[in-house]
Tab-separated table of C-alpha atoms in Angstrom:
chain	number	residue	atom	x	y	z
M	44	MET	CA	94.695	28.618	-117.764
M	45	THR	CA	95.866	32.250	-117.602
M	46	GLU	CA	92.907	33.388	-119.692
M	47	HIS	CA	90.484	32.155	-117.013
M	48	ALA	CA	92.440	33.453	-114.039
M	49	PRO	CA	90.944	37.005	-114.052
M	50	ALA	CA	87.434	35.495	-114.169
M	51	ARG	CA	88.169	33.280	-111.161
M	52	LEU	CA	89.629	36.219	-109.285
M	53	HIS	CA	86.605	38.387	-110.203
M	54	GLY	CA	84.340	35.675	-108.778
M	55	CYS	CA	86.255	35.749	-105.483
M	56	TRP	CA	85.652	39.436	-104.872
M	57	PRO	CA	82.065	39.142	-103.521
M	58	ALA	CA	83.149	36.463	-101.000
M	59	ALA	CA	86.205	38.490	-100.005
M	60	MET	CA	84.166	41.670	-99.505
M	61	ALA	CA	81.528	39.806	-97.497
M	62	LEU	CA	84.222	38.361	-95.258
M	63	ALA	CA	85.820	41.758	-94.726
M	64	CYS	CA	82.467	43.412	-93.959
M	65	SER	CA	81.473	40.664	-91.564
M	66	GLY	CA	84.582	41.483	-89.527
M	67	CYS	CA	83.990	45.246	-89.589
M	68	ALA	CA	80.275	45.088	-88.779
M	69	ARG	CA	81.103	44.108	-85.181
M	70	GLN	CA	83.516	46.903	-84.546
M	71	GLY	CA	82.299	49.854	-82.507
M	72	ASN	CA	83.013	53.307	-83.892
M	73	PHE	CA	84.190	55.785	-81.281
M	74	LEU	CA	83.446	58.669	-83.676
M	75	ARG	CA	79.744	57.766	-83.446
M	76	PRO	CA	79.300	57.901	-79.678
M	77	SER	CA	76.276	56.696	-77.797
M	78	GLY	CA	77.350	57.758	-74.305
M	79	GLU	CA	78.801	60.762	-72.474
M	80	GLY	CA	82.289	59.346	-72.140
M	81	ALA	CA	82.618	58.540	-75.861
M	82	GLU	CA	81.093	61.937	-76.741
M	83	LEU	CA	83.911	63.744	-74.905
M	84	ILE	CA	86.558	61.611	-76.674
M	85	ALA	CA	84.912	62.100	-80.097
M	86	MET	CA	84.750	65.923	-79.616
M	87	LEU	CA	88.443	66.004	-78.732
M	88	THR	CA	89.301	63.756	-81.702
M	89	TRP	CA	87.317	65.843	-84.212
M	90	ALA	CA	88.866	69.037	-82.818
M	91	THR	CA	92.358	67.557	-83.257
M	92	ILE	CA	91.565	66.332	-86.772
M	93	VAL	CA	90.156	69.671	-87.932
M	94	LEU	CA	92.972	71.703	-86.373
M	95	SER	CA	95.582	69.390	-87.854
M	96	ALA	CA	93.945	69.634	-91.291
M	97	VAL	CA	93.897	73.423	-91.172
M	98	VAL	CA	97.527	73.627	-90.147
M	99	SER	CA	98.538	71.136	-92.848
M	100	ILE	CA	96.677	73.092	-95.522
M	101	VAL	CA	98.222	76.390	-94.453
M	102	VAL	CA	101.746	74.912	-94.460
M	103	ILE	CA	101.239	73.322	-97.904
M	104	VAL	CA	99.906	76.593	-99.410
M	105	LEU	CA	102.736	78.645	-97.937
M	106	THR	CA	105.348	76.137	-99.093
M	107	ALA	CA	103.880	76.168	-102.603
M	108	TYR	CA	103.775	79.953	-102.658
M	109	ALA	CA	107.390	80.173	-101.531
M	110	VAL	CA	108.510	77.766	-104.254
M	111	LEU	CA	106.511	79.391	-107.075
M	112	HIS	CA	107.386	83.016	-106.198
M	113	ARG	CA	111.097	82.750	-105.561
M	114	LYS	CA	112.680	85.655	-107.408
M	115	GLU	CA	115.762	86.798	-105.600
M	116	ASP	CA	119.052	85.080	-105.027
M	117	VAL	CA	119.557	84.664	-101.295
M	118	ARG	CA	123.169	85.892	-101.735
M	119	ASP	CA	121.720	89.333	-102.539
M	120	TRP	CA	119.730	89.586	-99.312
M	121	THR	CA	120.658	92.187	-96.769
M	122	GLU	CA	120.173	92.331	-93.028
M	123	GLU	CA	117.074	94.475	-93.550
M	124	LYS	CA	115.575	91.898	-95.835
M	125	ASP	CA	116.324	89.146	-93.336
M	126	ARG	CA	114.399	90.675	-90.425
M	127	PRO	CA	110.825	90.124	-91.679
M	128	VAL	CA	111.733	86.656	-92.812
M	129	ILE	CA	113.120	85.740	-89.452
M	130	ARG	CA	110.084	87.290	-87.774
M	131	TRP	CA	107.721	85.108	-89.800
M	132	ILE	CA	109.902	82.034	-89.102
M	133	VAL	CA	109.619	82.690	-85.336
M	134	ILE	CA	105.889	83.378	-85.547
M	135	GLY	CA	105.038	80.485	-87.788
M	136	GLY	CA	107.546	78.013	-86.441
M	137	ALA	CA	107.323	78.646	-82.685
M	138	VAL	CA	104.582	81.010	-81.549
M	139	VAL	CA	101.671	79.599	-83.603
M	140	PRO	CA	102.545	75.898	-82.952
M	141	GLY	CA	102.997	76.728	-79.236
M	142	VAL	CA	99.521	78.330	-79.084
M	143	LEU	CA	97.898	75.449	-80.944
M	144	LEU	CA	99.573	72.843	-78.709
M	145	LEU	CA	98.526	74.777	-75.627
M	146	VAL	CA	94.896	74.768	-76.841
M	147	LEU	CA	95.033	71.007	-77.448
M	148	PHE	CA	96.656	70.450	-74.073
M	149	VAL	CA	93.925	72.351	-72.311
M	150	ALA	CA	91.194	70.527	-74.288
M	151	THR	CA	92.848	67.200	-73.429
M	152	MET	CA	92.981	68.020	-69.704
M	153	LEU	CA	89.353	69.061	-69.717
M	154	THR	CA	88.422	65.846	-71.486
M	155	LEU	CA	90.322	63.713	-68.958
M	156	ALA	CA	88.613	65.596	-66.159
M	157	GLY	CA	85.289	64.812	-67.731
M	158	LEU	CA	86.180	61.119	-67.849
M	159	ALA	CA	87.219	61.009	-64.201
M	160	PRO	CA	85.729	58.043	-62.234
M	161	MET	CA	84.250	60.298	-59.534
M	162	ARG	CA	81.720	61.526	-62.042
M	163	ALA	CA	79.878	58.226	-61.546
M	164	SER	CA	77.917	57.549	-58.378
M	165	GLY	CA	74.993	55.430	-57.288
M	166	PRO	CA	74.155	52.214	-55.453
M	167	LEU	CA	74.761	49.908	-58.414
M	168	ALA	CA	78.374	49.185	-59.344
M	169	ILE	CA	80.081	46.603	-61.544
M	170	GLU	CA	83.251	44.757	-60.693
M	171	LEU	CA	84.963	43.545	-63.867
M	172	THR	CA	87.808	41.017	-63.689
M	173	GLY	CA	89.875	40.153	-66.747
M	174	ARG	CA	90.967	36.552	-67.238
M	175	GLN	CA	92.601	34.692	-70.098
M	176	TRP	CA	90.411	34.906	-72.169
M	177	TRP	CA	87.050	35.949	-70.706
M	178	TRP	CA	85.413	38.553	-68.503
M	179	GLN	CA	84.120	37.955	-64.974
M	180	VAL	CA	81.294	40.354	-64.163
M	181	ARG	CA	79.971	41.033	-60.649
M	182	TYR	CA	76.991	43.280	-59.869
M	183	VAL	CA	77.249	44.996	-56.511
M	184	ASN	CA	74.745	47.215	-54.717
M	185	ASP	CA	76.506	49.247	-52.083
M	186	SER	CA	73.197	50.048	-50.384
M	187	LEU	CA	72.044	46.401	-50.366
M	188	PRO	CA	75.077	44.174	-49.685
M	189	GLN	CA	72.930	41.082	-50.136
M	190	LEU	CA	72.314	42.048	-53.806
M	191	ARG	CA	75.559	40.715	-55.233
M	192	PHE	CA	75.615	38.216	-58.081
M	193	GLU	CA	77.930	37.153	-60.884
M	194	SER	CA	77.769	36.748	-64.616
M	195	ALA	CA	80.247	36.558	-67.482
M	196	ASN	CA	81.050	38.271	-70.793
M	197	GLU	CA	78.022	40.591	-70.679
M	198	ILE	CA	77.377	43.868	-68.812
M	199	HIS	CA	73.789	45.112	-68.445
M	200	ILE	CA	73.265	48.777	-67.572
M	201	PRO	CA	70.317	51.196	-67.509
M	202	ILE	CA	70.356	54.090	-69.920
M	203	GLY	CA	70.797	57.633	-68.668
M	204	VAL	CA	72.844	56.616	-65.618
M	205	ARG	CA	76.581	56.692	-65.028
M	206	VAL	CA	77.421	53.236	-63.690
M	207	PRO	CA	80.739	52.902	-61.744
M	208	VAL	CA	83.004	50.064	-62.948
M	209	ARG	CA	85.888	48.680	-60.871
M	210	LEU	CA	88.445	46.740	-62.850
M	211	THR	CA	91.188	44.280	-62.038
M	212	SER	CA	92.925	41.214	-63.489
M	213	VAL	CA	94.010	37.863	-62.086
M	214	ASP	CA	96.677	36.959	-64.665
M	215	VAL	CA	98.114	39.512	-67.117
M	216	ILE	CA	97.311	43.103	-68.099
M	217	HIS	CA	94.091	43.477	-70.033
M	218	SER	CA	92.397	46.622	-71.302
M	219	PHE	CA	88.669	47.346	-71.332
M	220	TRP	CA	87.330	49.427	-74.226
M	221	VAL	CA	83.784	50.158	-75.308
M	222	PRO	CA	84.359	52.465	-78.318
M	223	GLU	CA	80.791	53.838	-78.483
M	224	LEU	CA	80.492	54.416	-74.702
M	225	GLN	CA	83.891	54.951	-73.042
M	226	GLY	CA	87.623	55.153	-73.530
M	227	LYS	CA	90.227	52.474	-72.791
M	228	ILE	CA	91.389	51.621	-69.312
M	229	ASP	CA	93.820	48.895	-68.228
M	230	LEU	CA	93.041	45.993	-65.855
M	231	ILE	CA	96.206	45.396	-63.830
M	232	PRO	CA	96.880	42.328	-61.647
M	233	GLY	CA	96.793	43.201	-57.969
M	234	ARG	CA	95.431	46.690	-58.532
M	235	THR	CA	91.950	48.155	-58.954
M	236	THR	CA	91.316	50.795	-61.567
M	237	HIS	CA	88.078	52.723	-62.028
M	238	THR	CA	85.880	53.969	-64.889
M	239	TRP	CA	82.183	54.401	-65.638
M	240	LEU	CA	79.673	53.523	-68.339
M	241	HIS	CA	76.872	55.692	-69.612
M	242	ALA	CA	74.545	54.928	-72.521
M	243	GLU	CA	72.103	57.391	-74.034
M	244	ARG	CA	69.933	54.907	-75.839
M	245	PRO	CA	69.137	51.163	-75.559
M	246	GLY	CA	71.301	48.865	-77.575
M	247	VAL	CA	74.067	46.295	-77.654
M	248	TYR	CA	77.573	47.749	-77.660
M	249	GLN	CA	80.680	45.716	-78.325
M	250	ALA	CA	83.578	45.892	-75.943
M	251	LYS	CA	86.948	44.152	-76.228
M	252	CYS	CA	90.347	43.702	-74.677
M	253	ALA	CA	92.569	46.410	-76.184
M	254	GLU	CA	95.870	45.118	-74.687
M	255	TYR	CA	97.571	42.055	-76.133
M	256	CYS	CA	97.123	39.354	-73.517
M	257	GLY	CA	98.005	36.092	-75.122
M	258	LEU	CA	96.974	33.547	-77.744
M	259	GLN	CA	93.209	34.351	-77.785
M	260	HIS	CA	93.465	38.088	-77.290
M	261	THR	CA	91.345	38.734	-80.367
M	262	ARG	CA	88.558	36.509	-79.013
M	263	MET	CA	88.206	38.250	-75.692
M	264	GLU	CA	85.136	40.248	-76.305
M	265	LEU	CA	82.318	41.511	-74.113
M	266	LEU	CA	78.868	42.939	-74.781
M	267	VAL	CA	77.449	45.999	-72.971
M	268	ILE	CA	73.660	45.801	-73.162
M	269	ALA	CA	71.837	49.045	-72.341
M	270	HIS	CA	68.170	48.834	-71.234
M	271	ALA	CA	65.445	51.329	-70.613
M	272	PRO	CA	65.138	51.827	-66.793
M	273	ASP	CA	62.028	49.697	-66.320
M	274	GLU	CA	63.441	46.891	-68.496
M	275	PHE	CA	66.694	46.982	-66.548
M	276	GLU	CA	64.910	46.656	-63.229
M	277	ALA	CA	63.062	43.597	-64.564
M	278	TRP	CA	66.322	42.095	-65.862
M	279	LEU	CA	68.056	42.817	-62.569
M	280	ALA	CA	65.338	41.092	-60.569
M	281	HIS	CA	65.520	38.016	-62.815
M	282	ALA	CA	69.333	37.875	-63.187
M	283	SER	CA	69.984	38.110	-59.464
M	284	GLY	CA	67.833	35.095	-58.786
M	285	PRO	CA	68.876	31.416	-58.926
M	286	ALA	CA	68.687	29.159	-61.941
M	287	VAL	CA	65.321	27.864	-63.076
M	288	ALA	CA	66.046	24.159	-63.154
M	289	THR	CA	67.824	23.329	-59.867
M	290	SER	CA	66.037	20.235	-58.577
M	291	ALA	CA	68.213	17.291	-57.720
M	292	GLY	CA	66.294	15.078	-60.142
M	293	GLU	CA	67.081	17.321	-63.122
M	294	PRO	CA	68.814	15.019	-65.680
M	295	GLY	CA	70.888	17.795	-67.164
M	296	LEU	CA	72.130	18.947	-63.761
M	297	ARG	CA	73.159	15.362	-62.904
M	298	VAL	CA	75.206	15.179	-66.088
M	299	PHE	CA	76.694	18.604	-65.336
M	300	LEU	CA	77.808	17.529	-61.828
M	301	ASP	CA	78.889	13.968	-62.792
M	302	ALA	CA	81.036	15.268	-65.638
M	303	GLY	CA	82.949	17.550	-63.251
M	304	CYS	CA	81.657	20.824	-64.672
M	305	GLY	CA	80.822	21.966	-61.179
M	306	LEU	CA	84.522	21.827	-60.244
M	307	CYS	CA	85.028	25.076	-62.264
M	308	HIS	CA	81.608	26.606	-62.947
M	309	SER	CA	78.890	27.932	-60.690
M	310	ILE	CA	75.076	27.677	-61.046
M	311	ARG	CA	73.261	29.473	-58.295
M	312	GLY	CA	70.820	27.255	-56.418
M	313	THR	CA	72.835	24.082	-57.153
M	314	PRO	CA	75.832	22.371	-55.546
M	315	ALA	CA	78.019	23.850	-58.340
M	316	ARG	CA	79.720	26.840	-56.664
M	317	ALA	CA	83.283	26.766	-57.808
M	318	GLY	CA	83.622	30.187	-59.408
M	319	ILE	CA	86.846	29.467	-61.289
M	320	ALA	CA	85.249	29.544	-64.709
M	321	PRO	CA	82.271	31.628	-66.003
M	322	ASP	CA	79.113	31.569	-63.970
M	323	LEU	CA	76.441	29.638	-65.844
M	324	THR	CA	73.343	30.521	-63.795
M	325	HIS	CA	71.633	32.223	-66.776
M	326	VAL	CA	73.885	31.077	-69.584
M	327	GLY	CA	70.963	30.330	-71.927
M	328	ALA	CA	69.998	33.982	-72.027
M	329	ARG	CA	73.417	35.163	-73.188
M	330	LEU	CA	73.939	36.298	-76.753
M	331	GLU	CA	77.338	34.728	-77.275
M	332	LEU	CA	79.574	31.931	-76.013
M	333	ALA	CA	83.266	31.861	-75.048
M	334	ALA	CA	83.679	35.645	-74.780
M	335	GLY	CA	82.242	36.465	-78.209
M	336	THR	CA	83.770	33.498	-80.100
M	337	VAL	CA	80.425	32.125	-81.409
M	338	PRO	CA	76.680	32.940	-81.097
M	339	ASN	CA	74.840	31.240	-78.304
M	340	THR	CA	72.989	28.541	-80.281
M	341	ARG	CA	72.320	24.904	-79.446
M	342	GLY	CA	74.817	23.679	-82.094
M	343	HIS	CA	77.643	26.014	-80.963
M	344	MET	CA	77.054	25.154	-77.328
M	345	ALA	CA	77.335	21.448	-78.133
M	346	GLY	CA	80.504	22.061	-80.149
M	347	TRP	CA	82.009	24.163	-77.383
M	348	ILE	CA	81.332	21.548	-74.695
M	349	ALA	CA	82.487	18.634	-76.835
M	350	ASN	CA	85.724	20.206	-78.080
M	351	PRO	CA	86.555	23.756	-76.857
M	352	GLN	CA	90.006	23.723	-78.524
M	353	ALA	CA	88.422	23.446	-81.967
M	354	LEU	CA	86.706	26.821	-81.449
M	355	LYS	CA	89.179	28.604	-79.155
M	356	ARG	CA	92.640	27.026	-79.140
M	357	GLY	CA	94.372	27.567	-75.825
M	358	ALA	CA	91.176	28.030	-73.831
M	359	ARG	CA	91.372	26.798	-70.264
M	360	MET	CA	88.243	24.632	-70.618
M	361	PRO	CA	89.126	20.919	-71.168
M	362	ARG	CA	87.412	18.654	-73.648
M	363	MET	CA	84.441	16.901	-72.067
M	364	ARG	CA	84.164	13.125	-72.563
M	365	LEU	CA	80.423	12.694	-72.882
M	366	THR	CA	78.249	10.257	-74.784
M	367	PRO	CA	75.966	11.759	-77.469
M	368	GLU	CA	73.018	11.215	-75.180
M	369	GLU	CA	74.711	12.945	-72.226
M	370	LEU	CA	75.782	15.862	-74.463
M	371	HIS	CA	72.202	16.249	-75.727
M	372	VAL	CA	70.785	16.283	-72.201
M	373	LEU	CA	73.471	18.699	-70.897
M	374	VAL	CA	72.998	21.167	-73.766
M	375	ASP	CA	69.218	21.034	-73.339
M	376	TYR	CA	69.645	21.859	-69.641
M	377	LEU	CA	72.053	24.756	-70.192
M	378	GLN	CA	69.915	26.248	-72.887
M	379	ARG	CA	66.981	26.370	-70.496
M	380	LEU	CA	68.977	28.384	-67.963
M	381	GLU	CA	67.646	31.749	-69.023
């Protein structure tokens, strides 16, 4: 058996590497920024890395030189010999580190000033609320109070614009982080914090909760989707409207209401207006389900409705007792809500 063990282990390497890469592919890299906020953070990070590397190399070289060129016994040193040594100790051990730390301090303060919330302005704002374990997203237009609608687990923004984001939490402390667009900021219960998002190019950017918040902390993800300005206006006009299928005779809507889904969820244009759980008005158009737990496919949606605990243990959504026919009709209805 031992002769075949290396071969079995060798055969496992491709699967192990594929699993590892699948986890890394979703992670945003803050050193490859796609927005102004992340660019400021990346510049400060690279400056710190380069400066630290230079200091480390100089210290290593000087230490090696001192070890390799030691010729005199320290007991033979005189006061005159001590003075230059002490001078270099003061310069190298206090003056130079003090100057370098001052430079980094100034650079850090300038970066924080560049990330200040007041740099973002405009009629469109986003109100983001953290919940265990999903994100409630509200779009607000300060110039048009009537333009206010809700979504979940996705933020859509236009490129080239700094969009203000107001953040809070209803349960525990969460932390909002979009590595490629902006730095981390906490969502604190009973308090509103502020940040902004800016994307230079269209794309889908992963965000996540960066503060441990309970059992499903690792499955509390959010997507920031950046559009070209004209595409964003088209999306905004569609997303702010009611659901497509809202007639009272819609079979899927009847199942939705009879099963009690409307006691927690909202679908604009229907009697379901609870607002406790994610808004489902355009759920069929979302890329993922359950805050990034699974892709938004028909099979995953059916599995999520039938048994949420199998996909996300500890989730607040209860298991729905539906017949196969009812489940099929309900999934068909929700998938059409685009």
